[in-house]
């Protein structure tokens, strides 16, 4: 396979230089600053981590480094020099030739970027073939090797599946393979492991880091996860309100940040929920088995009880059955055996058999807000729909409740006339939370609802959810791969693996040693804010025989 670059890749030479970057976004019938005079440089083989709150400009800067501004945004000032050529002044045709071949992008939400009508393999190899970097046969073989390096199951055949036939985590890894197919000089990673469980995240991070090192690829790594950026970045840039707060080498930044805002970021996520014994259960799942299209069983004899006014956390790696169980509870995938009771009454297994009131009482917040929100509806329309459909609210009552919900998710009413495409990832997820709350449910199934949010916003959302639980008595099923989130919000923990429950109990029982073997694997995979953590973990697992040479 040919290399995408016609010049030698010498480690340490300058590749990207950004100077005085200014980006604006359009809303409320005027342009607003998003990025304000940001400067940075990037050398071949170097990884720059961008961190900061939602709306800080991280993703906007990552896209601008490719000479691109998303719809509703414009680059108004500055320069972006890639390998000596200014991306902002060159023709669009020349920029298109660079993107995909020498500059690649891995998005936060793979589900929103894959074409549902084409197989994964066709989309993985498309750019390499189109740019003449490889023949179709060569590109196919290379794609399989990338699938193996990224720990995708059945790498020789998974490429023949369509996007909807793989899990969210598997789809995110396939997108990483697609970006790496041309061996680009620069890759912009925009939260590439957000959708992944901790065990899968370890393998993907190791694969990304190894490929960056092997090919001297420069990378911009956008993330809100401080422990992840500690493993991946050579340097860290902290952003707030579109401006640089501080920038330094990773070890220096972690050991001695100079700015108070950075120290605040380092100190978040110390929530801890007191466990209180529940006297009765809102939801009881008894020996439920489910399968897709009546074929392979994806849930096997699952039994779980959700206490009234409490939180049950479902943890496990991608494909373990967590989201499938959520689909069974909501009636989107009727179980083939077993039973479910809700509020001491049998719950019809099929969505079509449930009354409007039952539909109202069980709500779900999805993992990917990009897929869950209609891009053509305003924020006001999105939140108003459940208020009108379930509660019959209209006029002033409806408008007042919309305002209350916006206040609850810490967004003001100036966002109401915006479309989802005009919001940050964190803002979009908060709108999804408001939409679920609008129905006044008894049970909310939260499918990785904080995974797209920065550390500070995560903390605020978790505080909000716990406050609502205390005030309203709402129950949560919290699907997550973030053990810090489990510690913060859970009363009970259920560990799933390959469609089965391998361990469950109170948070203290499950998270305190000794653990079941699989639970121990999960807990040991939680990243720590130590730049050597990933290297040490991989070495330990290799010695234990958990990883092969490729892993």
Short mmCIF file of C-alpha atoms in Angstrom, two decimals:
data_model
loop_
_atom_site.label_atom_id
_atom_site.label_comp_id
_atom_site.label_asym_id
_atom_site.label_seq_id
_atom_site.Cartn_x
_atom_site.Cartn_y
_atom_site.Cartn_z
CA UNK A 1 0.00 0.00 0.00
CA UNK A 2 1.32 3.43 -0.95
CA UNK A 3 1.89 6.12 1.62
CA UNK A 4 -0.45 9.10 1.34
CA UNK A 5 2.40 11.63 1.60
CA UNK A 6 4.97 12.16 -1.15
CA UNK A 7 7.54 13.49 1.34
CA UNK A 8 9.49 11.67 3.99
CA UNK A 9 7.92 11.77 7.41
CA UNK A 10 10.71 12.89 9.69
CA UNK A 11 9.67 12.89 13.31
CA UNK A 12 9.82 16.28 14.98
CA UNK A 13 9.54 18.43 11.86
CA UNK A 14 6.79 21.06 11.76
CA UNK A 15 3.57 19.97 10.09
CA UNK A 16 0.79 22.30 11.26
CA UNK A 17 0.95 25.91 12.41
CA UNK A 18 -2.19 27.79 13.50
CA UNK A 19 -1.95 31.50 14.17
CA UNK A 20 -4.50 34.01 15.50
CA UNK A 21 -7.46 31.75 14.68
CA UNK A 22 -10.88 33.36 14.97
CA UNK A 23 -14.13 31.49 14.28
CA UNK A 24 -17.70 32.80 14.54
CA UNK A 25 -21.09 31.08 14.69
CA UNK A 26 -24.43 32.45 13.53
CA UNK A 27 -27.44 32.51 15.87
CA UNK A 28 -30.06 35.00 16.99
CA UNK A 29 -29.67 36.68 13.58
CA UNK A 30 -26.09 37.70 14.25
CA UNK A 31 -22.55 36.31 14.39
CA UNK A 32 -21.04 35.33 17.74
CA UNK A 33 -17.34 34.57 18.50
CA UNK A 34 -16.57 30.90 19.14
CA UNK A 35 -12.78 30.85 18.88
CA UNK A 36 -10.82 33.97 19.81
CA UNK A 37 -7.21 34.24 18.66
CA UNK A 38 -5.91 30.72 19.28
CA UNK A 39 -2.28 29.84 18.37
CA UNK A 40 -0.53 26.47 18.33
CA UNK A 41 1.93 24.37 16.35
CA UNK A 42 2.12 20.63 15.80
CA UNK A 43 5.08 18.50 14.76
CA UNK A 44 5.06 15.16 12.96
CA UNK A 45 4.55 12.32 15.40
CA UNK A 46 3.22 14.69 18.07
CA UNK A 47 -0.20 14.58 19.73
CA UNK A 48 -1.84 17.74 21.04
CA UNK A 49 -4.73 17.28 23.47
CA UNK A 50 -7.50 19.88 23.50
CA UNK A 51 -9.60 19.94 26.67
CA UNK A 52 -12.19 22.26 28.16
CA UNK A 53 -15.89 22.58 28.86
CA UNK A 54 -18.63 22.00 26.32
CA UNK A 55 -18.72 25.05 24.06
CA UNK A 56 -15.06 25.92 24.71
CA UNK A 57 -14.30 25.60 21.00
CA UNK A 58 -12.41 22.27 21.05
CA UNK A 59 -14.17 20.62 18.11
CA UNK A 60 -14.35 23.90 16.19
CA UNK A 61 -10.56 24.27 16.46
CA UNK A 62 -10.07 20.65 15.40
CA UNK A 63 -12.16 21.22 12.27
CA UNK A 64 -10.47 24.56 11.55
CA UNK A 65 -7.12 22.73 11.60
CA UNK A 66 -8.45 20.97 8.49
CA UNK A 67 -9.41 24.31 6.92
CA UNK A 68 -13.07 23.58 7.58
CA UNK A 69 -15.90 25.36 9.39
CA UNK A 70 -19.16 23.52 9.97
CA UNK A 71 -22.46 24.99 8.66
CA UNK A 72 -23.42 28.08 10.59
CA UNK A 73 -19.77 28.90 11.34
CA UNK A 74 -17.08 30.86 9.54
CA UNK A 75 -13.33 31.34 9.95
CA UNK A 76 -12.91 35.12 10.03
CA UNK A 77 -9.23 35.61 10.77
CA UNK A 78 -5.93 33.83 11.09
CA UNK A 79 -3.91 31.25 9.20
CA UNK A 80 -3.73 27.45 9.17
CA UNK A 81 -0.48 26.28 7.56
CA UNK A 82 -0.34 22.55 6.76
CA UNK A 83 3.04 21.35 5.51
CA UNK A 84 3.86 24.90 4.48
CA UNK A 85 0.62 25.65 2.60
CA UNK A 86 -2.17 27.82 4.02
CA UNK A 87 -5.37 25.77 4.06
CA UNK A 88 -7.54 28.87 4.33
CA UNK A 89 -6.23 30.56 1.18
CA UNK A 90 -5.99 27.53 -1.11
CA UNK A 91 -8.80 26.47 -3.42
CA UNK A 92 -11.59 24.24 -2.13
CA UNK A 93 -10.65 21.61 -4.72
CA UNK A 94 -7.13 21.41 -3.31
CA UNK A 95 -8.44 21.19 0.25
CA UNK A 96 -10.71 18.29 -0.76
CA UNK A 97 -7.72 16.44 -2.19
CA UNK A 98 -5.92 16.78 1.13
CA UNK A 99 -8.86 15.77 3.33
CA UNK A 100 -9.17 12.05 3.67
CA UNK A 101 -5.76 11.35 2.15
CA UNK A 102 -3.29 13.48 4.15
CA UNK A 103 -5.72 14.95 6.71
CA UNK A 104 -8.31 12.70 8.35
CA UNK A 105 -11.06 13.12 10.91
CA UNK A 106 -12.60 10.77 13.46
CA UNK A 107 -15.92 12.16 14.69
CA UNK A 108 -17.52 11.94 18.10
CA UNK A 109 -20.66 10.18 16.86
CA UNK A 110 -19.91 7.53 14.26
CA UNK A 111 -23.61 6.72 13.84
CA UNK A 112 -24.23 10.16 12.36
CA UNK A 113 -21.33 9.89 9.90
CA UNK A 114 -21.76 6.44 8.36
CA UNK A 115 -24.06 5.97 5.39
CA UNK A 116 -26.67 3.41 6.50
CA UNK A 117 -27.13 2.15 2.94
CA UNK A 118 -23.52 0.97 2.46
CA UNK A 119 -21.46 -1.75 4.10
CA UNK A 120 -18.68 -0.88 6.52
CA UNK A 121 -15.92 -2.23 4.27
CA UNK A 122 -17.05 -0.17 1.28
CA UNK A 123 -16.95 3.00 3.37
CA UNK A 124 -13.62 2.12 5.00
CA UNK A 125 -11.77 1.71 1.69
CA UNK A 126 -13.54 4.38 -0.35
CA UNK A 127 -11.07 7.22 0.28
CA UNK A 128 -7.94 5.13 -0.25
CA UNK A 129 -9.27 3.84 -3.58
CA UNK A 130 -10.60 7.24 -4.71
CA UNK A 131 -7.27 8.95 -4.05
CA UNK A 132 -5.31 6.22 -5.84
CA UNK A 133 -3.47 5.22 -2.68
CA UNK A 134 -4.42 1.55 -3.03
CA UNK A 135 -6.26 -0.80 -5.36
CA UNK A 136 -9.57 -2.17 -4.11
CA UNK A 137 -7.98 -5.50 -3.27
CA UNK A 138 -5.10 -3.89 -1.38
CA UNK A 139 -7.47 -1.56 0.47
CA UNK A 140 -9.73 -4.48 1.46
CA UNK A 141 -6.80 -6.42 2.90
CA UNK A 142 -5.51 -3.37 4.74
CA UNK A 143 -8.98 -2.69 6.17
CA UNK A 144 -9.07 -6.18 7.66
CA UNK A 145 -5.67 -5.57 9.28
CA UNK A 146 -6.93 -2.29 10.73
CA UNK A 147 -10.05 -4.03 12.05
CA UNK A 148 -7.76 -6.53 13.80
CA UNK A 149 -5.58 -3.80 15.30
CA UNK A 150 -8.69 -2.05 16.58
CA UNK A 151 -9.95 -5.26 18.19
CA UNK A 152 -13.13 -5.55 16.12
CA UNK A 153 -14.82 -8.98 16.29
CA UNK A 154 -14.61 -11.21 13.23
CA UNK A 155 -12.37 -8.76 11.35
CA UNK A 156 -12.47 -10.77 8.12
CA UNK A 157 -16.27 -10.49 7.85
CA UNK A 158 -17.45 -7.54 9.96
CA UNK A 159 -16.86 -5.23 6.99
CA UNK A 160 -19.76 -6.86 5.18
CA UNK A 161 -22.22 -5.64 7.83
CA UNK A 162 -24.21 -2.43 7.61
CA UNK A 163 -23.79 0.29 10.28
CA UNK A 164 -27.01 -0.68 12.10
CA UNK A 165 -25.78 -4.26 12.47
CA UNK A 166 -22.91 -3.41 14.83
CA UNK A 167 -22.81 -1.83 18.27
CA UNK A 168 -22.02 1.84 18.85
CA UNK A 169 -18.54 1.02 20.11
CA UNK A 170 -17.81 -1.22 17.13
CA UNK A 171 -19.00 1.49 14.76
CA UNK A 172 -16.70 4.03 16.40
CA UNK A 173 -13.74 1.71 15.89
CA UNK A 174 -14.73 1.16 12.25
CA UNK A 175 -14.67 4.92 11.77
CA UNK A 176 -11.18 5.05 13.26
CA UNK A 177 -10.11 2.39 10.75
CA UNK A 178 -11.67 4.44 7.93
CA UNK A 179 -9.66 7.52 8.95
CA UNK A 180 -6.44 5.53 9.20
CA UNK A 181 -6.86 3.77 5.87
CA UNK A 182 -4.77 6.36 3.96
CA UNK A 183 -2.09 6.64 6.66
CA UNK A 184 -2.65 10.41 6.85
CA UNK A 185 -0.08 12.94 8.05
CA UNK A 186 -2.62 14.54 10.42
CA UNK A 187 -5.62 13.01 12.17
CA UNK A 188 -8.13 15.01 14.16
CA UNK A 189 -9.68 12.76 16.81
CA UNK A 190 -12.91 14.30 18.13
CA UNK A 191 -13.82 12.26 21.24
CA UNK A 192 -13.05 8.94 19.45
CA UNK A 193 -13.53 6.75 22.54
CA UNK A 194 -16.60 8.50 23.96
CA UNK A 195 -18.90 5.64 22.92
CA UNK A 196 -16.61 2.86 24.10
CA UNK A 197 -16.64 0.81 27.26
CA UNK A 198 -13.49 0.91 29.36
CA UNK A 199 -12.10 -2.45 28.26
CA UNK A 200 -12.57 -1.63 24.58
CA UNK A 201 -11.24 1.88 25.17
CA UNK A 202 -7.93 0.48 26.40
CA UNK A 203 -7.45 -1.46 23.17
CA UNK A 204 -8.50 1.43 20.93
CA UNK A 205 -6.28 3.93 22.73
CA UNK A 206 -3.35 1.54 22.45
CA UNK A 207 -4.03 1.01 18.73
CA UNK A 208 -4.35 4.74 18.03
CA UNK A 209 -1.17 5.53 19.92
CA UNK A 210 0.78 2.75 18.21
CA UNK A 211 -0.32 3.79 14.70
CA UNK A 212 0.49 7.44 15.42
CA UNK A 213 3.96 6.36 16.56
CA UNK A 214 4.55 3.86 13.73
CA UNK A 215 3.71 6.34 10.97
CA UNK A 216 4.92 9.55 12.65
CA UNK A 217 1.37 10.85 12.31
CA UNK A 218 0.52 14.11 13.98
CA UNK A 219 -2.78 14.20 15.85
CA UNK A 220 -5.12 16.63 17.53
CA UNK A 221 -6.99 14.78 20.26
CA UNK A 222 -10.20 16.49 21.37
CA UNK A 223 -11.61 15.09 24.60
CA UNK A 224 -13.26 15.98 27.89
CA UNK A 225 -11.72 12.94 29.62
CA UNK A 226 -8.61 14.08 31.46
CA UNK A 227 -7.41 10.55 32.14
CA UNK A 228 -7.63 9.70 28.44
CA UNK A 229 -5.74 12.80 27.31
CA UNK A 230 -3.05 11.94 29.86
CA UNK A 231 -2.41 8.67 27.97
CA UNK A 232 -2.55 10.10 24.45
CA UNK A 233 -1.12 13.63 24.36
CA UNK A 234 2.43 14.94 24.35
CA UNK A 235 1.08 18.42 25.07
CA UNK A 236 -2.23 19.67 26.47
CA UNK A 237 -4.00 22.91 25.61
CA UNK A 238 -6.77 23.98 28.01
CA UNK A 239 -9.55 26.04 26.41
CA UNK A 240 -12.38 28.14 27.80
CA UNK A 241 -14.80 30.41 25.94
CA UNK A 242 -12.79 29.97 22.75
CA UNK A 243 -9.50 31.11 24.24
CA UNK A 244 -6.36 29.34 25.43
CA UNK A 245 -6.15 29.19 29.22
CA UNK A 246 -2.76 27.50 29.27
CA UNK A 247 -0.63 25.06 27.31
CA UNK A 248 2.19 22.79 28.46
CA UNK A 249 3.69 19.32 28.18
CA UNK A 250 1.37 16.64 29.55
CA UNK A 251 3.44 15.70 32.59
CA UNK A 252 4.01 19.32 33.51
CA UNK A 253 0.32 20.17 33.05
CA UNK A 254 -0.85 17.27 35.21
CA UNK A 255 1.70 17.92 37.93
CA UNK A 256 1.51 21.69 38.19
CA UNK A 257 -1.18 23.56 36.25
CA UNK A 258 -0.63 27.29 36.53
CA UNK A 259 -4.21 28.53 36.08
CA UNK A 260 -7.07 28.26 38.57
CA UNK A 261 -9.51 27.12 35.86
CA UNK A 262 -7.25 24.17 34.99
CA UNK A 263 -6.98 23.23 38.65
CA UNK A 264 -10.80 23.31 38.77
CA UNK A 265 -10.97 20.85 35.87
CA UNK A 266 -8.51 18.56 37.64
CA UNK A 267 -10.64 18.58 40.81
CA UNK A 268 -14.08 17.67 39.41
CA UNK A 269 -15.94 14.34 39.58
CA UNK A 270 -15.71 13.72 43.30
CA UNK A 271 -19.42 13.01 43.70
CA UNK A 272 -20.39 10.12 45.92
CA UNK A 273 -23.95 8.98 46.47
CA UNK A 274 -25.02 7.53 49.78
CA UNK A 275 -26.69 4.15 49.43
CA UNK A 276 -30.17 3.91 50.92
CA UNK A 277 -32.04 0.64 51.07
CA UNK A 278 -35.21 0.60 48.97
CA UNK A 279 -38.37 -1.02 50.29
CA UNK A 280 -40.14 -1.80 47.01
CA UNK A 281 -39.38 -2.12 43.33
CA UNK A 282 -40.73 -0.16 40.37
CA UNK A 283 -39.46 -2.55 37.70
CA UNK A 284 -38.85 -6.30 37.92
CA UNK A 285 -37.24 -8.20 35.06
CA UNK A 286 -37.55 -11.96 35.48
CA UNK A 287 -35.57 -14.48 33.37
CA UNK A 288 -35.81 -12.41 30.18
CA UNK A 289 -34.30 -13.78 26.98
CA UNK A 290 -34.23 -11.78 23.74
CA UNK A 291 -32.95 -12.26 20.21
CA UNK A 292 -32.75 -10.20 17.05
CA UNK A 293 -34.86 -11.59 14.18
CA UNK A 294 -35.39 -14.75 16.22
CA UNK A 295 -31.82 -15.90 15.65
CA UNK A 296 -28.84 -15.41 17.96
CA UNK A 297 -29.81 -14.77 21.57
CA UNK A 298 -28.48 -11.41 22.77
CA UNK A 299 -29.94 -11.62 26.29
CA UNK A 300 -30.07 -14.87 28.23
CA UNK A 301 -32.13 -15.34 31.42
CA UNK A 302 -31.61 -11.79 32.67
CA UNK A 303 -33.19 -10.96 36.04
CA UNK A 304 -32.93 -7.46 37.53
CA UNK A 305 -34.94 -5.40 40.00
CA UNK A 306 -35.01 -1.60 39.88
CA UNK A 307 -35.93 -0.05 43.25
CA UNK A 308 -38.42 2.79 43.31
CA UNK A 309 -36.64 6.15 43.46
CA UNK A 310 -33.19 4.58 43.12
CA UNK A 311 -30.55 4.12 40.41
CA UNK A 312 -29.37 0.86 38.89
CA UNK A 313 -26.16 1.12 36.87
CA UNK A 314 -25.64 -1.33 34.00
CA UNK A 315 -21.96 -1.79 33.20
CA UNK A 316 -20.15 -4.02 30.75
CA UNK A 317 -18.22 -3.82 27.53
CA UNK A 318 -19.65 -3.01 24.11
CA UNK A 319 -21.92 -5.84 22.96
CA UNK A 320 -22.60 -7.12 26.48
CA UNK A 321 -26.33 -6.51 26.14
CA UNK A 322 -26.79 -3.29 28.11
CA UNK A 323 -28.50 -1.26 25.37
CA UNK A 324 -30.37 -4.34 24.18
CA UNK A 325 -31.87 -4.71 27.65
CA UNK A 326 -32.97 -1.07 27.43
CA UNK A 327 -34.72 -1.84 24.13
CA UNK A 328 -36.50 -4.77 25.77
CA UNK A 329 -37.69 -2.64 28.69
CA UNK A 330 -39.01 0.06 26.36
CA UNK A 331 -40.75 -2.53 24.18
CA UNK A 332 -38.70 -1.78 21.08
CA UNK A 333 -37.41 -5.36 21.13
CA UNK A 334 -40.01 -7.72 22.66
CA UNK A 335 -38.50 -10.51 24.77
CA UNK A 336 -39.00 -14.06 23.49
CA UNK A 337 -39.32 -15.44 27.02
CA UNK A 338 -39.50 -14.23 30.60
CA UNK A 339 -41.62 -11.47 32.09
CA UNK A 340 -41.44 -7.81 33.12
CA UNK A 341 -43.57 -6.08 35.71
CA UNK A 342 -43.86 -2.32 36.16
CA UNK A 343 -45.36 -0.79 39.29
CA UNK A 344 -46.54 -4.29 40.35
CA UNK A 345 -48.43 -4.81 37.07
CA UNK A 346 -47.44 -6.98 34.08
CA UNK A 347 -45.76 -4.82 31.45
CA UNK A 348 -46.73 -5.70 27.86
CA UNK A 349 -43.57 -6.83 26.09
CA UNK A 350 -44.37 -5.05 22.83
CA UNK A 351 -44.41 -1.28 22.46
CA UNK A 352 -47.61 -1.46 20.40
CA UNK A 353 -49.50 -3.10 23.26
CA UNK A 354 -48.73 -0.33 25.75
CA UNK A 355 -51.02 2.56 26.60
CA UNK A 356 -49.99 6.18 26.11
CA UNK A 357 -49.64 6.54 29.88
CA UNK A 358 -47.25 3.58 30.08
CA UNK A 359 -45.22 5.10 27.26
CA UNK A 360 -45.08 8.36 29.18
CA UNK A 361 -43.94 6.72 32.40
CA UNK A 362 -40.90 5.01 30.84
CA UNK A 363 -38.60 7.35 28.94
CA UNK A 364 -35.17 6.88 27.41
CA UNK A 365 -32.24 9.19 26.78
CA UNK A 366 -30.05 7.85 23.99
CA UNK A 367 -26.29 7.65 23.70
CA UNK A 368 -25.95 9.68 20.51
CA UNK A 369 -27.80 13.02 20.49
CA UNK A 370 -26.88 13.47 16.82
CA UNK A 371 -29.03 10.45 15.96
CA UNK A 372 -31.74 11.14 18.55
CA UNK A 373 -32.58 14.75 17.59
CA UNK A 374 -34.36 15.78 14.40
CA UNK A 375 -31.91 18.15 12.68
CA UNK A 376 -34.79 20.15 11.17
CA UNK A 377 -36.63 20.86 14.43
CA UNK A 378 -35.75 23.72 16.76
CA UNK A 379 -34.97 23.13 20.42
CA UNK A 380 -38.41 24.52 21.29
CA UNK A 381 -40.16 22.07 18.95
CA UNK A 382 -38.19 19.13 20.34
CA UNK A 383 -39.06 19.85 23.97
CA UNK A 384 -42.66 20.88 23.20
CA UNK A 385 -43.55 17.58 21.52
CA UNK A 386 -43.78 15.39 24.68
CA UNK A 387 -45.49 18.21 26.58
CA UNK A 388 -48.23 18.33 23.96
CA UNK A 389 -48.42 14.59 23.24
CA UNK A 390 -48.38 13.18 26.76
CA UNK A 391 -49.63 16.05 28.92
CA UNK A 392 -51.76 18.05 26.52
CA UNK A 393 -50.03 21.32 27.43
CA UNK A 394 -50.60 24.26 25.09
CA UNK A 395 -50.01 27.99 24.91
CA UNK A 396 -48.75 29.73 28.01
CA UNK A 397 -48.65 26.54 30.11
CA UNK A 398 -46.51 24.82 27.51
CA UNK A 399 -44.16 27.79 27.14
CA UNK A 400 -43.74 28.16 30.89
CA UNK A 401 -42.87 24.47 31.27
CA UNK A 402 -40.36 24.69 28.41
CA UNK A 403 -38.66 27.55 30.24
CA UNK A 404 -38.56 25.51 33.46
CA UNK A 405 -37.00 22.55 31.68
CA UNK A 406 -34.38 24.74 30.03
CA UNK A 407 -33.50 26.15 33.44
CA UNK A 408 -33.19 22.64 34.86
CA UNK A 409 -30.61 21.67 32.23
CA UNK A 410 -28.77 24.98 32.72
CA UNK A 411 -29.47 26.44 29.29
CA UNK A 412 -31.24 29.74 28.80
CA UNK A 413 -34.20 30.39 26.52
CA UNK A 414 -32.04 32.03 23.85
CA UNK A 415 -31.33 28.49 22.60
CA UNK A 416 -34.98 27.72 21.84
CA UNK A 417 -34.91 28.87 18.23
CA UNK A 418 -31.68 27.02 17.39
CA UNK A 419 -31.39 23.80 15.40
CA UNK A 420 -29.35 20.85 16.77
CA UNK A 421 -26.58 21.57 14.29
CA UNK A 422 -26.01 24.92 15.98
CA UNK A 423 -25.35 23.30 19.38
CA UNK A 424 -22.28 21.66 20.88
CA UNK A 425 -22.34 17.94 21.66
CA UNK A 426 -22.93 18.60 25.34
CA UNK A 427 -25.74 21.06 24.64
CA UNK A 428 -27.47 18.55 22.35
CA UNK A 429 -27.36 15.87 25.04
CA UNK A 430 -28.85 18.23 27.58
CA UNK A 431 -31.76 18.88 25.19
CA UNK A 432 -32.30 15.10 25.05
CA UNK A 433 -32.44 15.06 28.86
CA UNK A 434 -34.99 17.90 28.88
CA UNK A 435 -37.13 16.06 26.34
CA UNK A 436 -37.23 12.95 28.55
CA UNK A 437 -38.03 15.01 31.65
CA UNK A 438 -40.89 16.74 29.81
CA UNK A 439 -43.02 13.58 30.01
CA UNK A 440 -42.86 13.46 33.84
CA UNK A 441 -41.70 9.82 33.78
CA UNK A 442 -41.37 7.36 36.66
CA UNK A 443 -38.41 5.56 35.05
CA UNK A 444 -35.71 7.04 32.84
CA UNK A 445 -33.27 4.79 31.04
CA UNK A 446 -30.07 6.77 30.56
CA UNK A 447 -27.88 5.26 27.84
CA UNK A 448 -24.42 6.83 28.29
CA UNK A 449 -26.05 10.25 28.77
CA UNK A 450 -22.90 11.92 30.12
CA UNK A 451 -20.39 10.33 27.77
CA UNK A 452 -20.47 13.31 25.36
CA UNK A 453 -20.06 15.91 28.10
CA UNK A 454 -16.96 17.52 29.54
CA UNK A 455 -16.00 16.84 33.16
CA UNK A 456 -17.58 19.96 34.64
CA UNK A 457 -20.87 19.55 32.77
CA UNK A 458 -20.94 15.84 33.63
CA UNK A 459 -20.77 16.74 37.29
CA UNK A 460 -23.60 19.26 36.94
CA UNK A 461 -25.80 16.81 35.01
CA UNK A 462 -25.24 14.08 37.60
CA UNK A 463 -26.07 16.52 40.38
CA UNK A 464 -29.22 17.49 38.48
CA UNK A 465 -30.28 13.87 38.02
CA UNK A 466 -29.75 13.12 41.70
CA UNK A 467 -31.66 16.27 42.67
CA UNK A 468 -34.59 15.24 40.45
CA UNK A 469 -34.55 11.80 42.00
CA UNK A 470 -34.75 13.23 45.51
CA UNK A 471 -37.50 15.69 44.55
CA UNK A 472 -39.60 13.53 42.21
CA UNK A 473 -38.80 9.97 43.25
CA UNK A 474 -37.87 9.04 39.66
CA UNK A 475 -35.96 5.78 39.09
CA UNK A 476 -32.99 5.48 36.75
CA UNK A 477 -31.39 2.69 34.81
CA UNK A 478 -27.99 4.16 34.05
CA UNK A 479 -26.06 2.49 31.23
CA UNK A 480 -22.45 3.56 31.42
CA UNK A 481 -18.84 2.51 31.03
CA UNK A 482 -17.62 5.26 33.36
CA UNK A 483 -16.91 3.83 36.79
CA UNK A 484 -16.64 7.36 38.22
CA UNK A 485 -20.24 7.89 37.12
CA UNK A 486 -21.26 4.60 38.74
CA UNK A 487 -19.70 5.67 42.02
CA UNK A 488 -21.41 9.05 41.80
CA UNK A 489 -24.96 8.04 40.98
CA UNK A 490 -25.63 4.32 41.53
CA UNK A 491 -27.38 2.56 44.38
CA UNK A 492 -27.13 -0.85 42.72
CA UNK A 493 -24.71 -2.15 40.07
CA UNK A 494 -25.39 -4.86 37.49
CA UNK A 495 -22.41 -6.20 35.53
CA UNK A 496 -23.24 -7.75 32.14
CA UNK A 497 -21.12 -9.82 29.77
CA UNK A 498 -22.17 -11.57 26.55
CA UNK A 499 -25.86 -11.06 27.27
CA UNK A 500 -25.80 -12.41 30.81
CA UNK A 501 -25.65 -10.91 34.29
CA UNK A 502 -22.32 -11.96 35.81
CA UNK A 503 -22.60 -10.00 39.06
CA UNK A 504 -25.06 -7.67 40.76
CA UNK A 505 -25.57 -6.10 44.13
CA UNK A 506 -25.23 -2.84 45.99
CA UNK A 507 -22.57 -0.43 44.77
CA UNK A 508 -20.40 -1.23 47.77
CA UNK A 509 -20.70 -4.99 47.23
CA UNK A 510 -19.79 -4.89 43.54
CA UNK A 511 -17.05 -2.24 43.61
CA UNK A 512 -15.26 -3.54 46.70
CA UNK A 513 -12.75 -6.40 46.41
CA UNK A 514 -12.88 -9.27 45.85
CA UNK A 515 -14.59 -8.92 42.47
CA UNK A 516 -15.82 -11.43 39.96
CA UNK A 517 -13.10 -11.96 37.32
CA UNK A 518 -14.88 -9.96 34.63
CA UNK A 519 -15.71 -7.13 37.03
CA UNK A 520 -12.01 -6.97 37.96
CA UNK A 521 -11.14 -6.63 34.26
CA UNK A 522 -13.58 -3.73 33.91
CA UNK A 523 -12.37 -1.89 36.99
CA UNK A 524 -8.70 -2.29 36.07
CA UNK A 525 -9.46 -0.72 32.66
CA UNK A 526 -10.57 2.63 34.09
CA UNK A 527 -7.94 5.21 32.98
CA UNK A 528 -6.01 7.09 35.62
CA UNK A 529 -4.49 10.57 35.38
CA UNK A 530 -1.01 9.12 35.08
CA UNK A 531 0.74 9.32 31.66
CA UNK A 532 2.32 5.90 32.29
CA UNK A 533 -0.94 4.15 33.21
CA UNK A 534 -1.76 2.74 29.76
CA UNK A 535 1.79 1.54 29.11
CA UNK A 536 1.97 -0.20 32.46
CA UNK A 537 -1.47 -1.79 32.08
CA UNK A 538 -0.67 -3.16 28.61
CA UNK A 539 2.62 -4.59 29.85
CA UNK A 540 0.88 -6.24 32.81
CA UNK A 541 -1.82 -7.78 30.65
CA UNK A 542 0.68 -9.01 28.11
CA UNK A 543 2.59 -10.77 30.91
CA UNK A 544 -0.69 -12.27 32.11
CA UNK A 545 -1.51 -13.47 28.60
CA UNK A 546 -4.58 -11.23 28.32
CA UNK A 547 -3.14 -9.42 25.28
CA UNK A 548 -1.55 -11.00 22.23
CA UNK A 549 1.29 -9.40 20.26
CA UNK A 550 -1.16 -7.38 18.16
CA UNK A 551 -2.94 -6.05 21.24
#
